[in-house]
Amino acid sequence: MYEAPHIDSGQLQMALNRALAMNGIRSFNNIHIVQMGGQQFYQVLIDSAHQDIRYISTVSGRLLADGDRLYAQFLARRFLSGNGQNKTLPETEAASDQDCCIRAALNIRNSPGAKIIAVEKITGFKGAYKYINRLLPVYKVSFDRGDGIRIYVETAGSRFAYAVDDRRAAFDRFFGWFHTWEWMDALGTVKYFIMVLITGIALLTTLMGLYIFCITKTKKPGNPLLKARRNHRYTSLVASLFTLMFAFSGGFHALENGLSKKQLPSAFSPQFAASAIDLNVARLDSLTGHSGIGELSLCTINNHNYWQVQLCKKQQDMEQQADLMKSMEVHPAPLLYVDAENGQLLQDGDRLYAQYLAQAFHTERTGVIRSATLVTKFTDEYNFINKRLPVWKVSYNTKDHKRFYIETKTGVLAACIRDKDLVEGYSFALLHKHHFMDWGGKTTRDISTMFGAGMQIAMVVIGMVLYWRARKKKRVHPKSFPAGHDQK
């Protein structure tokens, strides 16, 4: 996620409710304050699907034309140049009423670095941007570089979504064809049941092979063919362990995909009346001890509106969060909840909001909340595929120990997990992706996975060599028949 500088109160010259009224906005889903191109804007999310996002200058109240595409370009360039931290962003400049939006647009379009050649809004999972990336809608920003890199960003959350260059795209196509079988996507869920059938055959074949190995005595290698057969048998013995792991976990995973329906994470998205919201940044800043406000948004708890205030992060925490892909954890700054009417601070507001959202998402209405804990790193249960951190894990005392993983900054239910989900999840994580090797780090885990896959290839290659040798031997030495009999 892009770490913006603190909100510049000097540029908050246009009151929020007046800016909304000037632009004919009577209601909205949420609001943030963002900085781009040296200027500051109210980012107004009109609808819950985030298809309509507008940017209004905090100085003049003017609407920034094509603002969402400009912000996407700004974010993409920041993520491409580093880790999303604001180390090179120029200081915000106090601009006149007439030129603040124009100046921001020019600064973004004329930024140094690789030229942006295309910006496309993505509203569905297609092509290189697949369901595994989870976030929608996003913008695909293409750069004029030798590697053809494309950066995908979510403007509503100022969030990095995905990056792919030509080399990665070629690998993804290979992976899609030969591993996830995208060429069968037209079959829908039938594709997954075909996978289950094939992995089931692989499991049965492997078990039969192990049985034959156990009951067959090894002959002394009197010729090269027998020696090759013996090598094949022992290679297959080692490879069979990985075959069982890959086939079982892959088949189980395919079955789960076939039975479940893919859907985006749910979001709790109330609408706010523009006339009912008043923003007093000075009052909010005093509650933070004047340490600076990093991000600002609205939320509703029990039909009461609160300003959700995130403090500025310390430089050390920003450096530690340089790459979520590598560290797999975040160091979040504190979130404060301030009553939008009376300015009172809500104690332990983030936990209370997480529990409130859990109640909203828990439609079964059974059980009570047992615990709520903040999760700042990916685990075997809540892993990188879920994309969002930090989240709150809200657990219920139901029979299936239902737990919700909730991102309070966006009001999104990132994951809902029951005990039965853990069986498939752990199966795929441990047996297919070799997370049992996590003790040695990612490199050790990758080596283990490659070794297992390599053994499958070795087993097939040796088996094919033996097969062709046997065919060749039969052609050279055809079966003899007793005297007086014709070969028919």
Short mmCIF file of C-alpha atoms in Angstrom, two decimals:
data_model
loop_
_atom_site.label_atom_id
_atom_site.label_comp_id
_atom_site.label_asym_id
_atom_site.label_seq_id
_atom_site.Cartn_x
_atom_site.Cartn_y
_atom_site.Cartn_z
CA MET A 1 0.00 0.00 0.00
CA TYR A 2 1.20 3.50 -0.86
CA GLU A 3 2.47 5.32 2.23
CA ALA A 4 1.48 8.95 1.64
CA PRO A 5 2.85 11.89 3.62
CA HIS A 6 0.70 13.27 6.41
CA ILE A 7 -2.38 15.27 5.51
CA ASP A 8 -1.41 18.90 4.85
CA SER A 9 -3.79 21.04 6.90
CA GLY A 10 -2.45 24.11 5.09
CA GLN A 11 -4.09 22.89 1.90
CA LEU A 12 -7.45 22.18 3.55
CA GLN A 13 -8.79 25.57 2.49
CA MET A 14 -12.09 24.27 1.14
CA ALA A 15 -14.44 22.71 3.71
CA LEU A 16 -15.51 19.17 2.84
CA ASN A 17 -19.27 19.75 2.90
CA ARG A 18 -18.89 22.86 0.74
CA ALA A 19 -16.67 21.00 -1.75
CA LEU A 20 -19.26 18.23 -2.02
CA ALA A 21 -22.09 20.72 -2.50
CA MET A 22 -20.16 22.60 -5.21
CA ASN A 23 -19.87 19.37 -7.18
CA GLY A 24 -23.44 18.22 -6.69
CA ILE A 25 -22.59 15.26 -4.44
CA ARG A 26 -25.44 14.54 -2.03
CA SER A 27 -24.30 11.14 -0.76
CA PHE A 28 -21.19 9.00 -0.96
CA ASN A 29 -19.79 5.67 0.16
CA ASN A 30 -16.58 6.93 1.75
CA ILE A 31 -13.96 9.62 1.57
CA HIS A 32 -10.18 9.83 1.86
CA ILE A 33 -7.64 12.59 1.50
CA VAL A 34 -4.90 11.80 -1.03
CA GLN A 35 -1.93 13.63 -2.46
CA MET A 36 -0.64 13.37 -6.01
CA GLY A 37 1.28 15.59 -8.36
CA GLY A 38 2.19 17.94 -5.53
CA GLN A 39 -1.47 18.68 -4.72
CA GLN A 40 -4.04 17.43 -2.22
CA PHE A 41 -7.53 16.13 -2.99
CA TYR A 42 -10.65 14.76 -1.38
CA GLN A 43 -11.03 11.27 -2.85
CA VAL A 44 -14.81 10.71 -2.88
CA LEU A 45 -16.01 7.13 -3.39
CA ILE A 46 -19.53 7.61 -4.72
CA ASP A 47 -20.72 4.00 -4.89
CA SER A 48 -19.91 0.84 -2.94
CA ALA A 49 -18.54 -0.90 -6.06
CA HIS A 50 -15.98 1.91 -6.46
CA GLN A 51 -16.86 2.39 -10.11
CA ASP A 52 -17.28 6.14 -9.60
CA ILE A 53 -14.42 7.82 -7.73
CA ARG A 54 -13.99 11.59 -7.88
CA TYR A 55 -11.17 13.88 -6.81
CA ILE A 56 -11.87 17.38 -5.53
CA SER A 57 -9.14 19.88 -4.72
CA THR A 58 -8.92 20.67 -1.01
CA VAL A 59 -7.75 24.15 -2.02
CA SER A 60 -10.29 25.25 -4.62
CA GLY A 61 -13.05 22.65 -4.51
CA ARG A 62 -12.62 22.05 -8.23
CA LEU A 63 -13.14 18.59 -9.68
CA LEU A 64 -9.98 17.02 -11.14
CA ALA A 65 -10.83 15.84 -14.65
CA ASP A 66 -10.06 12.15 -15.24
CA GLY A 67 -8.83 12.07 -11.64
CA ASP A 68 -9.05 8.32 -11.04
CA ARG A 69 -6.90 7.51 -14.09
CA LEU A 70 -4.38 10.15 -13.04
CA TYR A 71 -4.20 8.72 -9.53
CA ALA A 72 -3.71 5.24 -10.99
CA GLN A 73 -0.75 6.54 -13.01
CA PHE A 74 0.66 8.26 -9.94
CA LEU A 75 0.40 5.09 -7.83
CA ALA A 76 1.80 2.83 -10.55
CA ARG A 77 4.84 5.04 -10.98
CA ARG A 78 5.41 5.12 -7.22
CA PHE A 79 5.22 1.31 -6.95
CA LEU A 80 7.44 0.86 -10.00
CA SER A 81 10.13 3.18 -8.65
CA GLY A 82 10.34 1.52 -5.25
CA ASN A 83 8.13 0.22 -2.49
CA GLY A 84 5.36 2.79 -2.56
CA GLN A 85 6.92 5.00 0.09
CA ASN A 86 7.02 8.70 -0.56
CA LYS A 87 10.77 9.35 -0.65
CA THR A 88 10.89 11.39 -3.86
CA LEU A 89 7.50 13.10 -3.89
CA PRO A 90 7.91 16.89 -4.08
CA GLU A 91 6.49 19.02 -1.33
CA THR A 92 2.88 20.02 -1.86
CA GLU A 93 2.61 23.45 -3.40
CA ALA A 94 -0.06 26.00 -2.56
CA ALA A 95 -1.64 26.62 -5.95
CA SER A 96 -4.16 29.20 -7.06
CA ASP A 97 -7.81 28.33 -7.47
CA GLN A 98 -7.42 28.20 -11.23
CA ASP A 99 -4.37 26.01 -11.68
CA CYS A 100 -4.16 23.47 -8.81
CA CYS A 101 -5.85 20.68 -10.77
CA ILE A 102 -3.99 21.52 -13.97
CA ARG A 103 -0.68 21.57 -12.11
CA ALA A 104 -1.33 18.16 -10.54
CA ALA A 105 -2.23 16.65 -13.92
CA LEU A 106 0.86 18.11 -15.59
CA ASN A 107 3.14 16.94 -12.77
CA ILE A 108 1.82 13.39 -13.06
CA ARG A 109 1.92 13.24 -16.86
CA ASN A 110 5.39 14.77 -17.03
CA SER A 111 6.92 12.71 -14.23
CA PRO A 112 10.45 11.41 -14.90
CA GLY A 113 11.02 7.76 -15.65
CA ALA A 114 9.53 5.28 -18.08
CA LYS A 115 6.72 6.65 -20.23
CA ILE A 116 3.19 5.41 -19.56
CA ILE A 117 1.73 4.14 -22.83
CA ALA A 118 -1.68 2.85 -21.73
CA VAL A 119 -4.09 2.97 -18.79
CA GLU A 120 -6.98 0.51 -18.70
CA LYS A 121 -9.65 0.03 -16.05
CA ILE A 122 -10.16 -3.64 -15.15
CA THR A 123 -13.56 -4.57 -13.72
CA GLY A 124 -13.31 -8.36 -14.01
CA PHE A 125 -10.74 -11.12 -13.82
CA LYS A 126 -9.39 -11.73 -17.30
CA GLY A 127 -6.13 -12.29 -19.14
CA ALA A 128 -3.08 -11.83 -16.94
CA TYR A 129 -5.18 -10.48 -14.05
CA LYS A 130 -6.72 -13.60 -12.51
CA TYR A 131 -9.06 -14.35 -9.61
CA ILE A 132 -6.12 -15.10 -7.33
CA ASN A 133 -5.40 -11.35 -7.20
CA ARG A 134 -8.76 -10.74 -5.48
CA LEU A 135 -8.88 -6.93 -5.81
CA LEU A 136 -11.40 -5.20 -8.12
CA PRO A 137 -11.76 -2.76 -9.74
CA VAL A 138 -8.15 -1.99 -10.59
CA TYR A 139 -6.23 -0.08 -13.25
CA LYS A 140 -3.68 -1.69 -15.54
CA VAL A 141 -0.89 0.82 -16.21
CA SER A 142 1.52 -0.15 -19.01
CA PHE A 143 5.02 1.33 -19.24
CA ASP A 144 7.25 1.83 -22.27
CA ARG A 145 10.13 -0.35 -21.10
CA GLY A 146 12.08 -3.18 -22.64
CA ASP A 147 10.47 -5.71 -20.31
CA GLY A 148 6.94 -4.46 -21.10
CA ILE A 149 6.01 -4.21 -17.43
CA ARG A 150 2.39 -3.63 -16.40
CA ILE A 151 1.41 -2.47 -12.90
CA TYR A 152 -2.09 -3.08 -11.52
CA VAL A 153 -3.28 -0.71 -8.78
CA GLU A 154 -6.45 -0.31 -6.72
CA THR A 155 -7.13 3.41 -6.44
CA ALA A 156 -9.88 3.11 -3.80
CA GLY A 157 -7.37 1.77 -1.29
CA SER A 158 -4.17 3.28 -2.79
CA ARG A 159 -3.06 -0.33 -3.03
CA PHE A 160 -0.67 -2.33 -5.21
CA ALA A 161 -2.49 -5.28 -6.78
CA TYR A 162 -0.17 -7.06 -9.24
CA ALA A 163 2.81 -6.59 -11.53
CA VAL A 164 3.74 -8.55 -14.64
CA ASP A 165 6.35 -8.15 -17.37
CA ASP A 166 6.71 -10.04 -20.65
CA ARG A 167 8.84 -12.75 -19.08
CA ARG A 168 6.42 -13.32 -16.21
CA ALA A 169 3.47 -13.24 -18.61
CA ALA A 170 5.07 -15.99 -20.72
CA PHE A 171 5.62 -18.12 -17.62
CA ASP A 172 2.03 -17.51 -16.47
CA ARG A 173 0.74 -18.68 -19.86
CA PHE A 174 2.86 -21.83 -19.61
CA PHE A 175 1.68 -22.39 -16.04
CA GLY A 176 -1.92 -21.79 -17.04
CA TRP A 177 -1.80 -24.29 -19.88
CA PHE A 178 0.12 -27.09 -18.20
CA HIS A 179 -0.70 -26.73 -14.50
CA THR A 180 -4.08 -25.06 -14.02
CA TRP A 181 -5.37 -26.16 -17.45
CA GLU A 182 -6.84 -22.84 -18.52
CA TRP A 183 -7.50 -24.31 -21.96
CA MET A 184 -10.43 -26.12 -20.30
CA ASP A 185 -11.97 -23.02 -18.69
CA ALA A 186 -14.86 -23.09 -21.16
CA LEU A 187 -16.09 -26.25 -19.43
CA GLY A 188 -16.71 -24.37 -16.19
CA THR A 189 -16.81 -26.53 -13.06
CA VAL A 190 -16.66 -29.70 -15.20
CA LYS A 191 -12.97 -28.91 -15.65
CA TYR A 192 -12.33 -29.44 -11.94
CA PHE A 193 -14.09 -32.80 -11.87
CA ILE A 194 -11.97 -33.95 -14.83
CA MET A 195 -8.92 -32.93 -12.78
CA VAL A 196 -10.24 -34.94 -9.84
CA LEU A 197 -10.65 -37.98 -12.10
CA ILE A 198 -7.11 -37.72 -13.49
CA THR A 199 -5.50 -37.14 -10.09
CA GLY A 200 -7.53 -40.08 -8.76
CA ILE A 201 -6.11 -42.29 -11.52
CA ALA A 202 -2.61 -41.03 -10.64
CA LEU A 203 -3.18 -41.91 -6.99
CA LEU A 204 -4.45 -45.40 -7.83
CA THR A 205 -1.59 -46.04 -10.26
CA THR A 206 0.99 -44.94 -7.68
CA LEU A 207 -0.48 -47.15 -4.97
CA MET A 208 -0.54 -50.13 -7.35
CA GLY A 209 3.08 -49.43 -8.28
CA LEU A 210 4.10 -49.38 -4.62
CA TYR A 211 2.27 -52.67 -4.06
CA ILE A 212 4.06 -54.30 -7.01
CA PHE A 213 7.39 -52.95 -5.75
CA CYS A 214 6.81 -54.55 -2.36
CA ILE A 215 5.87 -58.00 -3.69
CA THR A 216 8.42 -58.20 -6.52
CA LYS A 217 11.92 -59.54 -5.89
CA THR A 218 14.78 -57.67 -7.50
CA LYS A 219 16.75 -59.70 -10.03
CA LYS A 220 20.50 -59.43 -10.21
CA PRO A 221 21.47 -56.98 -12.96
CA GLY A 222 22.81 -59.28 -15.64
CA ASN A 223 22.35 -56.86 -18.51
CA PRO A 224 21.92 -53.11 -19.08
CA LEU A 225 18.14 -53.41 -19.43
CA LEU A 226 17.77 -55.01 -15.99
CA LYS A 227 20.04 -52.34 -14.53
CA ALA A 228 17.90 -49.61 -16.08
CA ARG A 229 14.76 -51.26 -14.72
CA ARG A 230 16.27 -51.37 -11.24
CA ASN A 231 17.18 -47.65 -11.45
CA HIS A 232 13.66 -46.89 -12.61
CA ARG A 233 12.15 -48.81 -9.68
CA TYR A 234 14.18 -47.02 -7.02
CA THR A 235 13.75 -43.63 -8.66
CA SER A 236 10.02 -44.29 -8.78
CA LEU A 237 10.01 -45.29 -5.11
CA VAL A 238 11.33 -41.87 -4.10
CA ALA A 239 9.20 -40.05 -6.66
CA SER A 240 6.05 -41.88 -5.58
CA LEU A 241 6.06 -40.06 -2.25
CA PHE A 242 5.85 -36.72 -4.07
CA THR A 243 3.34 -38.16 -6.55
CA LEU A 244 1.03 -39.08 -3.69
CA MET A 245 1.46 -35.62 -2.15
CA PHE A 246 0.87 -33.70 -5.39
CA ALA A 247 -1.97 -35.90 -6.66
CA PHE A 248 -3.91 -36.04 -3.39
CA SER A 249 -3.61 -32.33 -2.54
CA GLY A 250 -4.17 -31.26 -6.16
CA GLY A 251 -7.25 -33.45 -6.51
CA PHE A 252 -8.62 -32.29 -3.16
CA HIS A 253 -8.04 -28.66 -4.17
CA ALA A 254 -9.72 -29.19 -7.55
CA LEU A 255 -12.71 -30.82 -5.85
CA GLU A 256 -13.05 -27.88 -3.49
CA ASN A 257 -12.90 -25.45 -6.44
CA GLY A 258 -15.52 -27.47 -8.27
CA LEU A 259 -17.93 -27.50 -5.34
CA SER A 260 -17.44 -23.90 -4.20
CA LYS A 261 -18.31 -20.68 -6.00
CA LYS A 262 -15.70 -18.01 -6.66
CA GLN A 263 -16.73 -14.65 -5.29
CA LEU A 264 -15.17 -11.39 -4.24
CA PRO A 265 -14.73 -10.59 -0.54
CA SER A 266 -17.88 -9.09 0.98
CA ALA A 267 -17.86 -5.46 2.04
CA PHE A 268 -19.91 -3.49 4.55
CA SER A 269 -20.60 -0.28 2.64
CA PRO A 270 -23.07 2.21 4.12
CA GLN A 271 -23.90 5.47 2.33
CA PHE A 272 -23.28 8.82 4.02
CA ALA A 273 -25.35 11.96 3.47
CA ALA A 274 -23.05 14.80 2.46
CA SER A 275 -25.03 17.33 4.52
CA ALA A 276 -24.57 15.27 7.70
CA ILE A 277 -20.76 15.08 7.56
CA ASP A 278 -18.45 17.78 8.86
CA LEU A 279 -14.66 17.46 8.85
CA ASN A 280 -12.62 19.26 11.50
CA VAL A 281 -9.02 18.19 10.88
CA ALA A 282 -7.63 20.46 13.61
CA ARG A 283 -9.76 18.69 16.21
CA LEU A 284 -8.78 15.28 14.88
CA ASP A 285 -5.10 16.24 14.87
CA SER A 286 -5.28 17.34 18.51
CA LEU A 287 -6.55 13.87 19.45
CA THR A 288 -3.48 12.32 17.82
CA GLY A 289 -1.15 14.43 19.93
CA HIS A 290 -0.24 16.39 16.79
CA SER A 291 1.76 13.41 15.51
CA GLY A 292 0.20 13.79 12.08
CA ILE A 293 -2.70 12.11 10.29
CA GLY A 294 -1.66 9.61 7.64
CA GLU A 295 -5.06 8.49 6.38
CA LEU A 296 -8.66 9.43 6.98
CA SER A 297 -11.98 7.72 6.23
CA LEU A 298 -15.51 7.24 7.57
CA CYS A 299 -17.21 4.24 9.12
CA THR A 300 -20.48 3.38 10.87
CA ILE A 301 -20.80 1.51 14.16
CA ASN A 302 -24.32 0.83 15.46
CA ASN A 303 -25.79 3.51 13.15
CA HIS A 304 -23.32 6.08 14.47
CA ASN A 305 -20.72 7.74 12.23
CA TYR A 306 -17.04 7.84 13.15
CA TRP A 307 -13.93 9.28 11.57
CA GLN A 308 -11.36 6.53 11.19
CA VAL A 309 -7.99 8.22 11.73
CA GLN A 310 -4.70 6.46 11.01
CA LEU A 311 -1.62 8.04 12.52
CA CYS A 312 1.49 8.63 10.44
CA LYS A 313 3.86 5.69 10.46
CA LYS A 314 7.33 5.95 11.86
CA GLN A 315 10.09 5.81 9.26
CA GLN A 316 11.39 2.55 10.75
CA ASP A 317 8.00 0.87 10.29
CA MET A 318 7.77 2.15 6.71
CA GLU A 319 11.16 0.65 5.90
CA GLN A 320 10.23 -2.67 7.53
CA GLN A 321 7.11 -2.82 5.36
CA ALA A 322 9.07 -2.30 2.17
CA ASP A 323 7.86 -5.48 0.50
CA LEU A 324 4.82 -7.42 1.70
CA MET A 325 5.71 -10.28 -0.67
CA LYS A 326 9.02 -10.83 1.12
CA SER A 327 8.22 -9.99 4.73
CA MET A 328 4.66 -11.43 4.76
CA GLU A 329 3.81 -9.03 7.60
CA VAL A 330 2.98 -5.41 8.25
CA HIS A 331 3.60 -2.92 11.04
CA PRO A 332 0.37 -0.90 11.12
CA ALA A 333 0.08 2.52 12.66
CA PRO A 334 -2.64 2.92 15.31
CA LEU A 335 -6.22 3.56 14.18
CA LEU A 336 -8.32 6.03 16.15
CA TYR A 337 -12.11 6.27 16.01
CA VAL A 338 -13.55 9.73 16.59
CA ASP A 339 -17.28 10.44 16.85
CA ALA A 340 -18.21 12.48 13.76
CA GLU A 341 -20.75 14.51 15.76
CA ASN A 342 -19.17 15.33 19.11
CA GLY A 343 -15.48 14.59 18.48
CA GLN A 344 -15.23 12.06 21.33
CA LEU A 345 -12.59 9.34 21.04
CA LEU A 346 -13.96 5.78 21.03
CA GLN A 347 -11.75 3.61 23.23
CA ASP A 348 -10.56 0.35 21.62
CA GLY A 349 -12.48 1.44 18.54
CA ASP A 350 -10.74 -0.80 16.01
CA ARG A 351 -11.59 -3.96 17.96
CA LEU A 352 -15.19 -2.82 18.47
CA TYR A 353 -15.54 -2.06 14.77
CA ALA A 354 -14.15 -5.49 13.84
CA GLN A 355 -16.68 -7.16 16.13
CA TYR A 356 -19.49 -5.01 14.74
CA LEU A 357 -18.56 -6.00 11.17
CA ALA A 358 -18.36 -9.66 12.17
CA GLN A 359 -21.90 -9.48 13.50
CA ALA A 360 -23.01 -7.91 10.20
CA PHE A 361 -21.33 -10.66 8.15
CA HIS A 362 -22.46 -13.49 10.48
CA THR A 363 -25.85 -14.13 8.92
CA GLU A 364 -26.49 -17.44 10.71
CA ARG A 365 -26.91 -15.63 14.05
CA THR A 366 -25.66 -18.60 16.05
CA GLY A 367 -23.01 -18.49 18.75
CA VAL A 368 -21.29 -15.51 20.31
CA ILE A 369 -17.92 -13.89 19.76
CA ARG A 370 -15.22 -15.76 21.64
CA SER A 371 -12.20 -13.60 20.79
CA ALA A 372 -10.93 -10.84 18.50
CA THR A 373 -7.21 -10.63 17.72
CA LEU A 374 -5.24 -8.43 15.34
CA VAL A 375 -3.40 -10.34 12.59
CA THR A 376 -0.38 -8.57 11.11
CA LYS A 377 1.29 -11.43 9.23
CA PHE A 378 0.21 -14.21 6.91
CA THR A 379 -0.17 -17.68 8.42
CA ASP A 380 -1.04 -21.17 7.17
CA GLU A 381 -4.70 -20.44 7.89
CA TYR A 382 -4.80 -16.86 6.58
CA ASN A 383 -2.17 -16.73 3.86
CA PHE A 384 -0.89 -14.50 1.07
CA ILE A 385 -3.70 -15.48 -1.29
CA ASN A 386 -6.05 -13.36 0.86
CA LYS A 387 -3.98 -10.24 0.03
CA ARG A 388 -5.09 -8.00 2.90
CA LEU A 389 -3.17 -7.01 6.05
CA PRO A 390 -3.67 -6.08 8.81
CA VAL A 391 -6.95 -7.84 9.58
CA TRP A 392 -8.86 -8.78 12.70
CA LYS A 393 -9.59 -12.45 13.39
CA VAL A 394 -13.00 -12.59 15.06
CA SER A 395 -13.78 -16.11 16.34
CA TYR A 396 -17.20 -17.50 17.27
CA ASN A 397 -17.96 -20.34 19.68
CA THR A 398 -19.97 -22.25 17.06
CA LYS A 399 -19.56 -25.99 16.49
CA ASP A 400 -17.43 -25.39 13.40
CA HIS A 401 -15.41 -22.64 15.16
CA LYS A 402 -16.29 -20.06 12.55
CA ARG A 403 -13.85 -17.15 12.30
CA PHE A 404 -13.97 -13.99 10.25
CA TYR A 405 -10.90 -12.14 8.98
CA ILE A 406 -11.90 -8.50 8.63
CA GLU A 407 -10.00 -5.52 7.23
CA THR A 408 -11.38 -2.64 9.26
CA LYS A 409 -9.78 0.05 7.09
CA THR A 410 -12.08 -0.92 4.22
CA GLY A 411 -14.90 -2.77 5.99
CA VAL A 412 -14.11 -5.88 3.94
CA LEU A 413 -14.54 -9.50 4.97
CA ALA A 414 -11.25 -10.89 3.65
CA ALA A 415 -11.96 -14.52 4.58
CA CYS A 416 -14.45 -16.69 6.46
CA ILE A 417 -12.97 -19.97 7.67
CA ARG A 418 -14.48 -23.01 9.37
CA ASP A 419 -12.78 -26.14 10.67
CA LYS A 420 -13.69 -28.09 7.53
CA ASP A 421 -11.94 -25.47 5.38
CA LEU A 422 -8.68 -26.08 7.22
CA VAL A 423 -8.42 -29.68 6.00
CA GLU A 424 -8.22 -28.68 2.34
CA GLY A 425 -6.23 -25.54 3.13
CA TYR A 426 -3.54 -27.35 5.09
CA SER A 427 -3.51 -30.19 2.56
CA PHE A 428 -2.76 -27.81 -0.29
CA ALA A 429 -0.32 -25.68 1.70
CA LEU A 430 1.69 -28.56 3.17
CA LEU A 431 1.51 -31.27 0.49
CA HIS A 432 1.28 -29.23 -2.70
CA LYS A 433 3.16 -26.02 -1.90
CA HIS A 434 5.56 -27.68 0.59
CA HIS A 435 4.98 -25.26 3.45
CA PHE A 436 6.23 -27.99 5.77
CA MET A 437 9.65 -26.68 4.67
CA ASP A 438 8.96 -23.16 5.97
CA TRP A 439 11.50 -23.69 8.73
CA GLY A 440 14.21 -23.29 6.06
CA GLY A 441 12.69 -20.22 4.40
CA LYS A 442 11.21 -19.62 0.96
CA THR A 443 14.33 -20.79 -0.91
CA THR A 444 14.36 -24.14 0.89
CA ARG A 445 10.65 -24.57 0.22
CA ASP A 446 11.12 -23.78 -3.48
CA ILE A 447 13.99 -26.26 -3.74
CA SER A 448 11.84 -28.95 -2.15
CA THR A 449 9.01 -28.25 -4.59
CA MET A 450 11.35 -28.29 -7.59
CA PHE A 451 12.95 -31.53 -6.41
CA GLY A 452 9.55 -33.19 -6.10
CA ALA A 453 8.51 -31.99 -9.56
CA GLY A 454 11.89 -33.01 -10.99
CA MET A 455 11.46 -36.51 -9.61
CA GLN A 456 8.16 -36.82 -11.48
CA ILE A 457 9.91 -35.90 -14.71
CA ALA A 458 12.79 -38.29 -14.02
CA MET A 459 10.37 -41.14 -13.32
CA VAL A 460 8.47 -40.54 -16.57
CA VAL A 461 11.63 -40.13 -18.67
CA ILE A 462 13.25 -43.32 -17.34
CA GLY A 463 9.97 -45.19 -17.82
CA MET A 464 9.69 -43.98 -21.42
CA VAL A 465 13.31 -44.98 -22.12
CA LEU A 466 12.62 -48.48 -20.83
CA TYR A 467 9.46 -48.68 -22.91
CA TRP A 468 11.23 -47.74 -26.14
CA ARG A 469 14.13 -50.08 -25.39
CA ALA A 470 11.69 -52.95 -24.89
CA ARG A 471 9.92 -52.15 -28.17
CA LYS A 472 13.25 -51.99 -29.99
CA LYS A 473 14.33 -55.34 -28.53
CA LYS A 474 11.09 -56.98 -29.69
CA ARG A 475 11.65 -55.69 -33.21
CA VAL A 476 15.24 -56.96 -33.30
CA HIS A 477 14.44 -60.31 -31.65
CA PRO A 478 10.90 -61.29 -32.69
CA LYS A 479 9.19 -64.07 -30.78
CA SER A 480 10.16 -67.52 -32.13
CA PHE A 481 7.55 -70.19 -32.88
CA PRO A 482 7.88 -74.03 -32.63
CA ALA A 483 8.73 -75.95 -35.78
CA GLY A 484 5.75 -76.81 -37.96
CA HIS A 485 3.76 -73.70 -36.97
CA ASP A 486 3.27 -70.66 -39.19
CA GLN A 487 3.53 -67.13 -37.87
CA LYS A 488 0.06 -65.76 -38.24
#
